[in-house]
Short mmCIF file of C-alpha atoms and ligand atoms in Angstrom, two decimals:
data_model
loop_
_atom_site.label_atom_id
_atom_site.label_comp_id
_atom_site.label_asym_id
_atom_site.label_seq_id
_atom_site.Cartn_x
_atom_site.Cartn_y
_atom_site.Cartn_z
CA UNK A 1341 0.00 0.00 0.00
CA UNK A 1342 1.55 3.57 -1.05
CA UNK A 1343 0.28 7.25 -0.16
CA UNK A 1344 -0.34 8.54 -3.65
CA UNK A 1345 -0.89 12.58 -4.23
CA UNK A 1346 -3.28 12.72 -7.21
CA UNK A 1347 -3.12 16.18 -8.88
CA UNK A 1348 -5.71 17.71 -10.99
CA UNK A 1349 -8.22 16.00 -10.01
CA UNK A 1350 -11.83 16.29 -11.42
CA UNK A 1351 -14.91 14.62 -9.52
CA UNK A 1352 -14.36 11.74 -12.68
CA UNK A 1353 -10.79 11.10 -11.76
CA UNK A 1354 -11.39 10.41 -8.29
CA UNK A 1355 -14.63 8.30 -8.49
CA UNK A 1356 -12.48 6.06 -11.43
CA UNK A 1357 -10.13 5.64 -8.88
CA UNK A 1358 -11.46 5.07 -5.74
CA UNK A 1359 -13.27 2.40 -7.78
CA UNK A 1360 -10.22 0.77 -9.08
CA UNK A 1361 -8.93 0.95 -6.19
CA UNK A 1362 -11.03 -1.12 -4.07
CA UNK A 1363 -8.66 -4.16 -5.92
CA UNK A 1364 -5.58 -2.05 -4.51
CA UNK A 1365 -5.91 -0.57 -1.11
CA UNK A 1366 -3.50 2.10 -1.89
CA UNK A 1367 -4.39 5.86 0.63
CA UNK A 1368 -5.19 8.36 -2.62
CA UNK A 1369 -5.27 11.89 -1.53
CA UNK A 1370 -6.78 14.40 -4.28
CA UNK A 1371 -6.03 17.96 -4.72
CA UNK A 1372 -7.56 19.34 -7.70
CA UNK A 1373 -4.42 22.16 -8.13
CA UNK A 1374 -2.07 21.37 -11.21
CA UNK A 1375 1.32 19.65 -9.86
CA UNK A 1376 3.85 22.47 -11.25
CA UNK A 1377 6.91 24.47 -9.25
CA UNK A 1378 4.56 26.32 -7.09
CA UNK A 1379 2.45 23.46 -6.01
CA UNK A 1380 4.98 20.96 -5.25
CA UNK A 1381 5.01 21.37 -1.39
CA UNK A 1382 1.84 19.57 -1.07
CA UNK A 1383 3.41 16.52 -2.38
CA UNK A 1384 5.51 16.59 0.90
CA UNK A 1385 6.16 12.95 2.42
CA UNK A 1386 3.93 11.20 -0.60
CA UNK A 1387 6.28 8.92 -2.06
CA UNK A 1388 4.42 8.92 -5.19
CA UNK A 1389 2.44 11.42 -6.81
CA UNK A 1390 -0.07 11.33 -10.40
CA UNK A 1391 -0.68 13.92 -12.98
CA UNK A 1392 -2.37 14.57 -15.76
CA UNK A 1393 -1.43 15.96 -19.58
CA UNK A 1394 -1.18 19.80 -18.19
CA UNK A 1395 0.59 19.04 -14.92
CA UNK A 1396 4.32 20.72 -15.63
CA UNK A 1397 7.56 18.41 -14.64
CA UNK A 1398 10.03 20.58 -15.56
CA UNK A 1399 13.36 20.50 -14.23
CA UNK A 1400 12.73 23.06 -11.38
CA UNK A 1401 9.38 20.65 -10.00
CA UNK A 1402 11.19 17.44 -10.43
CA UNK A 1403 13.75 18.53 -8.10
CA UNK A 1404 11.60 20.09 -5.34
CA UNK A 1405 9.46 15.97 -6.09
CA UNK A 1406 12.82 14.59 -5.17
CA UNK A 1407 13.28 17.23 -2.17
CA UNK A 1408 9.66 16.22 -0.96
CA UNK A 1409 10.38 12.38 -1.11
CA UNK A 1410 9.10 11.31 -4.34
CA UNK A 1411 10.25 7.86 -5.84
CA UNK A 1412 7.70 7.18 -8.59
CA UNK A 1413 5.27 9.61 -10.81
CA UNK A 1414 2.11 8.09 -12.12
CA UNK A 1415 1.03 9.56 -15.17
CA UNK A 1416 -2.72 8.92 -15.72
CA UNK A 1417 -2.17 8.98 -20.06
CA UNK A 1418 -0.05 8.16 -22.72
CA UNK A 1419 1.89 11.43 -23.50
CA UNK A 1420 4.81 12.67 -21.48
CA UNK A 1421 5.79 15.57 -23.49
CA UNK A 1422 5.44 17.18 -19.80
CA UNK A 1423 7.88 15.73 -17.63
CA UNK A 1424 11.76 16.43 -18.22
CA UNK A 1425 12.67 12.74 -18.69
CA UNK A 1426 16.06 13.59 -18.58
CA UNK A 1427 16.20 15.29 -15.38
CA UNK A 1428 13.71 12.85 -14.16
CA UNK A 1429 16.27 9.66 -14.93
CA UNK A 1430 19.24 11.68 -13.65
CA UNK A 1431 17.29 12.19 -10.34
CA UNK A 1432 16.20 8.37 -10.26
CA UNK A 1433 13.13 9.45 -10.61
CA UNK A 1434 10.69 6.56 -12.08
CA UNK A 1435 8.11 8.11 -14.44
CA UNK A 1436 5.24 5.19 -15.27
CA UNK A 1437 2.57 5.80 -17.93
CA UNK A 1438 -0.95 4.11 -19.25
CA UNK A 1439 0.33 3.72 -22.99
CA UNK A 1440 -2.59 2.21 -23.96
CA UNK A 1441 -5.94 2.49 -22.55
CA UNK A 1442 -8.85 2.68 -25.43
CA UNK A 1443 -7.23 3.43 -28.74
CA UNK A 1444 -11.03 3.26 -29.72
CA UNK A 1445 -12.36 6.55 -27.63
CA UNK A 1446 -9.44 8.97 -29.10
CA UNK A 1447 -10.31 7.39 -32.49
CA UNK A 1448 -13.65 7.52 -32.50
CA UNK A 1449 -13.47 11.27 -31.70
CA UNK A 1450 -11.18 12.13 -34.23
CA UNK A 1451 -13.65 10.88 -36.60
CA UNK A 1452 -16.66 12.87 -34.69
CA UNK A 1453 -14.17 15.90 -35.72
CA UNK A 1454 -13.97 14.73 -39.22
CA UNK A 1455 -18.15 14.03 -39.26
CA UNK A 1456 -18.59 17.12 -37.58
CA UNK A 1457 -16.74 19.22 -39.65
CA UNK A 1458 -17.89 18.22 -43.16
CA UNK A 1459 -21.32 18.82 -42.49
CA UNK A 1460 -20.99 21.66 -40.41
CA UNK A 1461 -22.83 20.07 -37.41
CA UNK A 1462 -22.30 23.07 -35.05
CA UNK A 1463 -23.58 25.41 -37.19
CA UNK A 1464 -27.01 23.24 -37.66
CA UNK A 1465 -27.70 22.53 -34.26
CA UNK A 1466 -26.98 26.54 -33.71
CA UNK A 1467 -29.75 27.02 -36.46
CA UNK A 1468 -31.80 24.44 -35.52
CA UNK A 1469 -31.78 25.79 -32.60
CA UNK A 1470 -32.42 29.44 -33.52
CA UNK A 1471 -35.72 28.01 -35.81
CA UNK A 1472 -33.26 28.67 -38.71
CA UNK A 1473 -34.08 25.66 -41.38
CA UNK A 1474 -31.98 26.95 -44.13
CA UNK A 1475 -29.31 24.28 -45.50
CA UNK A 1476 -27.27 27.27 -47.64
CA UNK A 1477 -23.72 27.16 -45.86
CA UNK A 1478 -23.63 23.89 -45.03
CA UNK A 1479 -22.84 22.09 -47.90
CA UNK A 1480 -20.96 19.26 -46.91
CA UNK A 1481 -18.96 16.48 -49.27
CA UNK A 1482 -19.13 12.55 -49.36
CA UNK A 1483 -16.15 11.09 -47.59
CA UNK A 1484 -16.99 7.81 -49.77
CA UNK A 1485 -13.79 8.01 -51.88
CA UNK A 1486 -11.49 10.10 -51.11
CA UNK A 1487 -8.29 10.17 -49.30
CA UNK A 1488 -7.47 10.41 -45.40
CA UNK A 1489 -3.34 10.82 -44.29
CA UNK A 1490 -2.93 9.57 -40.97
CA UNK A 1491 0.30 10.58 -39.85
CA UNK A 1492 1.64 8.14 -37.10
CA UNK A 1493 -0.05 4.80 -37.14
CA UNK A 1494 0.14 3.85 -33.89
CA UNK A 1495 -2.71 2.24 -31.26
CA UNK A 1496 -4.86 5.31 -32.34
CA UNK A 1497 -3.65 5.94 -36.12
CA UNK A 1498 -4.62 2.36 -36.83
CA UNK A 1499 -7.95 2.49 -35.37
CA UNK A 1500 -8.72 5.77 -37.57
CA UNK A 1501 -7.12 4.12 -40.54
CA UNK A 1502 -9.49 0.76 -40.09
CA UNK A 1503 -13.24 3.32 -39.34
CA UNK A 1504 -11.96 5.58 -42.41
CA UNK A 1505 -11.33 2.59 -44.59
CA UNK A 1506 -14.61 1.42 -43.34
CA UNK A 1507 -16.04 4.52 -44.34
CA UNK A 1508 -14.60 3.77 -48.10
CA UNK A 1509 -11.80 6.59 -48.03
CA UNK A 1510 -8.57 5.70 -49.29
CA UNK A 1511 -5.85 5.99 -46.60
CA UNK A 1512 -2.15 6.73 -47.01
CA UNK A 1513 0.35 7.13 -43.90
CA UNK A 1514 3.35 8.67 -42.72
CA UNK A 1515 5.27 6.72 -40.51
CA UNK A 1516 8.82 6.22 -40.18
CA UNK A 1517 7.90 2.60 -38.64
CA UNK A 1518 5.09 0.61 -40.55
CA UNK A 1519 2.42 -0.93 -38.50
CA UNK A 1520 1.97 -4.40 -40.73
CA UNK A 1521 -2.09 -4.27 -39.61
CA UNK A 1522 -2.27 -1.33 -41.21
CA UNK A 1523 -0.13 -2.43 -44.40
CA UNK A 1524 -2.62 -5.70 -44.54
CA UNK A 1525 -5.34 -3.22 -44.56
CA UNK A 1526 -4.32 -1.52 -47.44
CA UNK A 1527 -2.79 1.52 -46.37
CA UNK A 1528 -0.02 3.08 -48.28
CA UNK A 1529 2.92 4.72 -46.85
CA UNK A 1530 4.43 7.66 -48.19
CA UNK A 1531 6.76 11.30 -47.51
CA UNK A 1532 4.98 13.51 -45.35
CA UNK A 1533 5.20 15.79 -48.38
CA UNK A 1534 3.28 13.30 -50.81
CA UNK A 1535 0.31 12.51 -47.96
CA UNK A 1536 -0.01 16.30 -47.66
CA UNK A 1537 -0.37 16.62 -51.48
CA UNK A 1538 -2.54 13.64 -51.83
CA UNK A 1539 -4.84 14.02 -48.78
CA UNK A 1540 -8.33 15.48 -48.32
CA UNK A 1541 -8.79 15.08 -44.42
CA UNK A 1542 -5.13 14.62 -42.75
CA UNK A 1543 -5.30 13.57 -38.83
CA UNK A 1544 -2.49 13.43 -36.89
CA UNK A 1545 -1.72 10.67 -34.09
CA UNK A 1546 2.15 11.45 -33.35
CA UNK A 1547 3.87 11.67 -29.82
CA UNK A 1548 4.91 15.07 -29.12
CA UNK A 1549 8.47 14.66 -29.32
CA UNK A 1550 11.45 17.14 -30.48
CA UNK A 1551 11.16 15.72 -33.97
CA UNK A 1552 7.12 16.33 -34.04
CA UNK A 1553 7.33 19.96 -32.35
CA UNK A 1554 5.44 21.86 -35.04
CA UNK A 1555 5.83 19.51 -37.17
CA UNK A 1556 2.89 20.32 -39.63
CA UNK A 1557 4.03 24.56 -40.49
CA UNK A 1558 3.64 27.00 -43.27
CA UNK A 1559 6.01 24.38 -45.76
CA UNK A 1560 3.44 21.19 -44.82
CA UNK A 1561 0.20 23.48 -45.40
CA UNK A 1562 1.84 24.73 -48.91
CA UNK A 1563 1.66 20.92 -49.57
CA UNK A 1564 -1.72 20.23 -48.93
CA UNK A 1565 -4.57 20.54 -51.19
CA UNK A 1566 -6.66 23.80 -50.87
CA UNK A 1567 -9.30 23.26 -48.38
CA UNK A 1568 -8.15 20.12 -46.96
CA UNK A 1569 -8.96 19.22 -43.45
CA UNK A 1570 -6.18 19.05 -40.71
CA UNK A 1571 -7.68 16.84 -37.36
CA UNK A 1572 -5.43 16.88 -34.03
CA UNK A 1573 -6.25 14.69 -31.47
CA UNK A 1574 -2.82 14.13 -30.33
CA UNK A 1575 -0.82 17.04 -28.74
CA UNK A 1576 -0.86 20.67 -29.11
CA UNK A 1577 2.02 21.73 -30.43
CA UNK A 1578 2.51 19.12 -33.31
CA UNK A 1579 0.69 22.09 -35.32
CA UNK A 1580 2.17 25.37 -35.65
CA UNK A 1581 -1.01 27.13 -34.88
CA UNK A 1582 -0.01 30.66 -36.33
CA UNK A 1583 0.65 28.93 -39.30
CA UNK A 1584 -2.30 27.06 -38.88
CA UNK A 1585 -4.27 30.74 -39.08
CA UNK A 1586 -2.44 31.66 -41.75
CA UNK A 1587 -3.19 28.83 -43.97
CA UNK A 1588 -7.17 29.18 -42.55
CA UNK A 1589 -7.21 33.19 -43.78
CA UNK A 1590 -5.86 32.16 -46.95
CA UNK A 1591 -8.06 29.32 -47.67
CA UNK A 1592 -5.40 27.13 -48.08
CA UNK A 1593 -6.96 24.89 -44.83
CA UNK A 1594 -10.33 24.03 -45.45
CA UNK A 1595 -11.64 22.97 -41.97
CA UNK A 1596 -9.60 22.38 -38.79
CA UNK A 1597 -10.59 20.05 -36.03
CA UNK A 1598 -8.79 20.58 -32.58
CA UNK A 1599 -9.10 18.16 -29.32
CA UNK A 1600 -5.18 20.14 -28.68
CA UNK A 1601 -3.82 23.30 -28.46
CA UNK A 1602 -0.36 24.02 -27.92
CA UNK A 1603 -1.48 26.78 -25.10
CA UNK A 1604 -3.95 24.18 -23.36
CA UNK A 1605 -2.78 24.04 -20.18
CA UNK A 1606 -3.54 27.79 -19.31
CA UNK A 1607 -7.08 27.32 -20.98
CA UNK A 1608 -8.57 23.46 -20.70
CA UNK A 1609 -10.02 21.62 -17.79
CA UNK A 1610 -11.78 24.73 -16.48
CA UNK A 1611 -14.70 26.97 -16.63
CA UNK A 1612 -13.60 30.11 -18.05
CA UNK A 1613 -16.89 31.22 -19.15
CA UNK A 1614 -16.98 34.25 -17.04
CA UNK A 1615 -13.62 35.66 -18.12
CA UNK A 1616 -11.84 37.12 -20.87
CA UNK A 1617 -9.45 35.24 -22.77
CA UNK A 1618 -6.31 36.28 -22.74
CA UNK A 1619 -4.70 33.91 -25.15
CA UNK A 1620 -5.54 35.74 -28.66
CA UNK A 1621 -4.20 33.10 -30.73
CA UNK A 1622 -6.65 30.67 -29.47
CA UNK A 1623 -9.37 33.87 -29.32
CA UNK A 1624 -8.67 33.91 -33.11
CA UNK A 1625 -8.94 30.00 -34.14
CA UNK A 1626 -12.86 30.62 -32.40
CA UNK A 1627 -13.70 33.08 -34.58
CA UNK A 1628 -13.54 30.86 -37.77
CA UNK A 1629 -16.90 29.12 -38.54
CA UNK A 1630 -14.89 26.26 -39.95
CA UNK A 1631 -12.68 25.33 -37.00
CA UNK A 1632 -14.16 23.43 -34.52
CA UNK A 1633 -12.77 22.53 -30.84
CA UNK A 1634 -13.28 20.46 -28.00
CA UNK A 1635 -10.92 20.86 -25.16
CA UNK A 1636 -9.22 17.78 -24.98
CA UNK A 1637 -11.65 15.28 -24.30
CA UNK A 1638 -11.08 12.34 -26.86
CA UNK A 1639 -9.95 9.89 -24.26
CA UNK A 1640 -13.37 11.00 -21.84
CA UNK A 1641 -15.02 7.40 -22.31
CA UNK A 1642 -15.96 5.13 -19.19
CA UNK A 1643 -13.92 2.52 -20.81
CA UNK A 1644 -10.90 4.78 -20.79
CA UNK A 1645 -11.16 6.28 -17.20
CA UNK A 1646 -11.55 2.55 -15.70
CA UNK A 1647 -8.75 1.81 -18.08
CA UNK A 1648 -6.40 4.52 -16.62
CA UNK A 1649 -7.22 3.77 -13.60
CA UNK A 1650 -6.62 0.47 -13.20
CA UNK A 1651 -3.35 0.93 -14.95
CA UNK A 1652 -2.08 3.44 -12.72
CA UNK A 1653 -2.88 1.74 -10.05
CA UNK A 1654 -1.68 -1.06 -10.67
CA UNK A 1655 1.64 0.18 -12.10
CA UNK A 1656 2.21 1.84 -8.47
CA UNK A 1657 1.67 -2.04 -6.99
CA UNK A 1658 4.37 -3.15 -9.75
CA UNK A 1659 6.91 -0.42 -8.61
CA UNK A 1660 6.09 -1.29 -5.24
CA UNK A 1661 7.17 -5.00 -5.82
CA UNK A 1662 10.06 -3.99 -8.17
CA UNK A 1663 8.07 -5.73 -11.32
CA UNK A 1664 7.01 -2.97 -13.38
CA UNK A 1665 5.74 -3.41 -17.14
CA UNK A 1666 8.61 -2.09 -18.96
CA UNK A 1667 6.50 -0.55 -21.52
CA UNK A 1668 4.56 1.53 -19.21
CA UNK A 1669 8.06 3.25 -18.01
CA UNK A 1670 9.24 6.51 -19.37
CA UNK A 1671 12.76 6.88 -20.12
CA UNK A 1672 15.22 9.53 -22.36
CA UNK A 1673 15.61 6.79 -24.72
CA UNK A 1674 11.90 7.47 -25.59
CA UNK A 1675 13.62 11.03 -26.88
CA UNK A 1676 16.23 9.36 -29.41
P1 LIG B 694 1.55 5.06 -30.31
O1 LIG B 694 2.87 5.14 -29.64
O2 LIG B 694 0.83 3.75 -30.35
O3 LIG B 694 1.71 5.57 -31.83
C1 LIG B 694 2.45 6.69 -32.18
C2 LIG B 694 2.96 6.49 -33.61
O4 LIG B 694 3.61 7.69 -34.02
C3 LIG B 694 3.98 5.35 -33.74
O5 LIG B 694 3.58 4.47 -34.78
C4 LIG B 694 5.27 6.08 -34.08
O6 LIG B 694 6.12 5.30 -34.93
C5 LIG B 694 4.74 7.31 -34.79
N1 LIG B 694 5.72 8.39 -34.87
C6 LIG B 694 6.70 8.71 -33.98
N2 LIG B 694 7.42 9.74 -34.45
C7 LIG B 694 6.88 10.09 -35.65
C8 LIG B 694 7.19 11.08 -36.62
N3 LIG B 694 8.24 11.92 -36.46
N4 LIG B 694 6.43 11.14 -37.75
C9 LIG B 694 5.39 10.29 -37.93
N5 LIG B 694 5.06 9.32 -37.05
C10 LIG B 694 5.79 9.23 -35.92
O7 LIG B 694 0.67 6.18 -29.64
P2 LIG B 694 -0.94 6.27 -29.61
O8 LIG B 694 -1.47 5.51 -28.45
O9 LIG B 694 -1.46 5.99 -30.96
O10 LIG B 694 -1.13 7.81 -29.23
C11 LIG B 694 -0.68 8.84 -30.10
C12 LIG B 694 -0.72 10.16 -29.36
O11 LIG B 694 -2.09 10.52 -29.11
C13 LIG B 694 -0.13 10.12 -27.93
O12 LIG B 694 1.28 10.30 -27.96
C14 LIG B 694 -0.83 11.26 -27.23
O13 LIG B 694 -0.04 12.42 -27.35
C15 LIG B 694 -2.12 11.42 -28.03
N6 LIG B 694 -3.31 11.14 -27.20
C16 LIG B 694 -4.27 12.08 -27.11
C17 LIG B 694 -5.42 11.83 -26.36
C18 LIG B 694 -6.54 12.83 -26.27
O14 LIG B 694 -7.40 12.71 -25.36
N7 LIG B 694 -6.63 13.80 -27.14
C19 LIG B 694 -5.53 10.62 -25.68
C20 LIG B 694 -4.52 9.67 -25.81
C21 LIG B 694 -3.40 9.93 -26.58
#
């Protein structure tokens, strides 16, 4: 049995947990603050803590961790663009993830984005709502035949690549390894530069990593066909998102579908309906009728929060024994 500080908690997090836990007997505490620098004290005497995708581990909060008499961080997803991993390993500092919970909920978004998008959804229900039964404006196109580049073909990739194919789009990848389920199923790899030329819809379902920091920028959106549509379900700042309004003023992007935004951890996960927002990049990506965002909520399935649950969970019993999963642990390698 470990003490375990959960940060960011939401009323979801905590009831997932508590369930799962009931197979554990761990003693979870909750605070609902972000873990970053300033918060760090209350992680005092917990020898493990859990975050979330907008908790910061950078070098200065990893230290004060160690300070406070933290051995192991639980992260409750798959990314870990947040945590240091290098100051983390030098520390001995173990950093365990859920790589895999339901491939099928961020999947099955993305393609809610794609649905969503083409035939303008928000803007019916608005009418619909407003008594306003005019279809002008929301002419929308058959996905039937054409072409969808999924760019990493991972868990989620895959899953998108298998409901698009279903759909009867033609799918190409980029990938620098090939997933052979998704070469059985048809899909073609190519450049980046030739899926960006060939592709109506492009979704992307990369890590965050150095080599994927804005990795889709004015050059990629020169590629792509004039009023494509760009999907992100994966992390932020894998888009360039200035050049992501440049390419929407010019007409260049057709539609753009956000569950990320490279800001999100000032913005997402709270009500901020009473304030002004001071992020005018984001302000600016709400003003376009054909962008549409959700704030990060493609994983948000019961099957997923039992999923990351029980995962975390039980990766803090496997560190406790000394027989952790090796692919749920987080080291610089993953940054080669
Ligand atoms: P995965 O590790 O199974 O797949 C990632 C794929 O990306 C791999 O096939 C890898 O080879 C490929 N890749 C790595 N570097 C690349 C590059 N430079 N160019 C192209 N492809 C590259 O991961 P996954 O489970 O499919 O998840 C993908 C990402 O989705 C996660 O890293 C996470 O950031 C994001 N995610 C978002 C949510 C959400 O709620 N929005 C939930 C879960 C995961």
């Amino acid at each position: 049995m470990t003490k375990l500080a959960v940060f960011s908690t939401k009323p979801f997090d905590r009831s997932s947990l508590e369930e799962a836990n009931r197979g554990f007997g761990h003693e979870l505490f909750f605070f609902e603050t972000q873990l970053c620098t300033q918060t760090t004290p209350l992680a005092q005497g917990f020898p493990a803590v859990c975050v979330f995708v907008n908790d910061r581990l950078d070098e200065t909060a990893l230290r004060a961790l160690k300070e406070c008499g933290t051995k192991v961080v639980c992260l409750r997803c798959a990314g870990f663009n947040n945590v240091d991993l290098r100051v983390a390993a030098e520390l001995g500092l173990t950093i365990v993830r859920v790589p895999a919970y339901s491939p099928y909920a961020v999947a099955e978004h993305t393609v809610g984005l794609i649905l969503a998008l083409n035939r303008k959804l928000h803007r019916a229900f608005a009418r619909v709502r407003d008594h306003n039964f005019e279809l002008t404006g929301l002419l929308g196109f058959d996905l039937h035949g054409r072409t969808v580049g999924v760019v990493g073909t991972g868990k989620i990739g895959s899953v998108v690549a298998r409901i698009m194919i279903g759909f009867g789009c033609r799918v190409v990848a980029y990938d620098p390894v090939v997933n052979p389920d998704c070469a059985a199923m048809g899909v073609e790899y190519v450049s980046l530069r030739s899926l960006a030329e060939q592709s109506d819809i492009v979704t992307l379902h990369t890590p965050l990593l150095p080599q994927t920091y804005h990795l889709i920028d004015d050059e990629v959106f020169s590629w792509m066909k004039p009023g494509a549509m760009l999907i992100n379900t994966s992390r932020g700042a894998i888009i360039d998102t200035k050049a992501a309004i440049r390419a929407l003023k010019s007409g260049r992007l057709g539609y753009l579908g956000l569950d990320v935004y490279e800001e999100e951890a000032e913005l997402f996960f709270r009500d901020l309906s009473d304030r002004v927002i001071q992020d005018d990049v984001f302000a600016r990506l709400l003003t376009f009728p054909n962008v549409f965002v959700t704030a990060h909520q493609a994983f948000f399935t019961q099957e997923a929060l039992s999923a990351i649950a029980q995962t975390t969970l039980q990766n803090l019993s496997d560190f406790e024994r000394g027989t952790l999963d090796p692919k749920n642990v987080v080291t610089p390698a993953y940054l080669a």
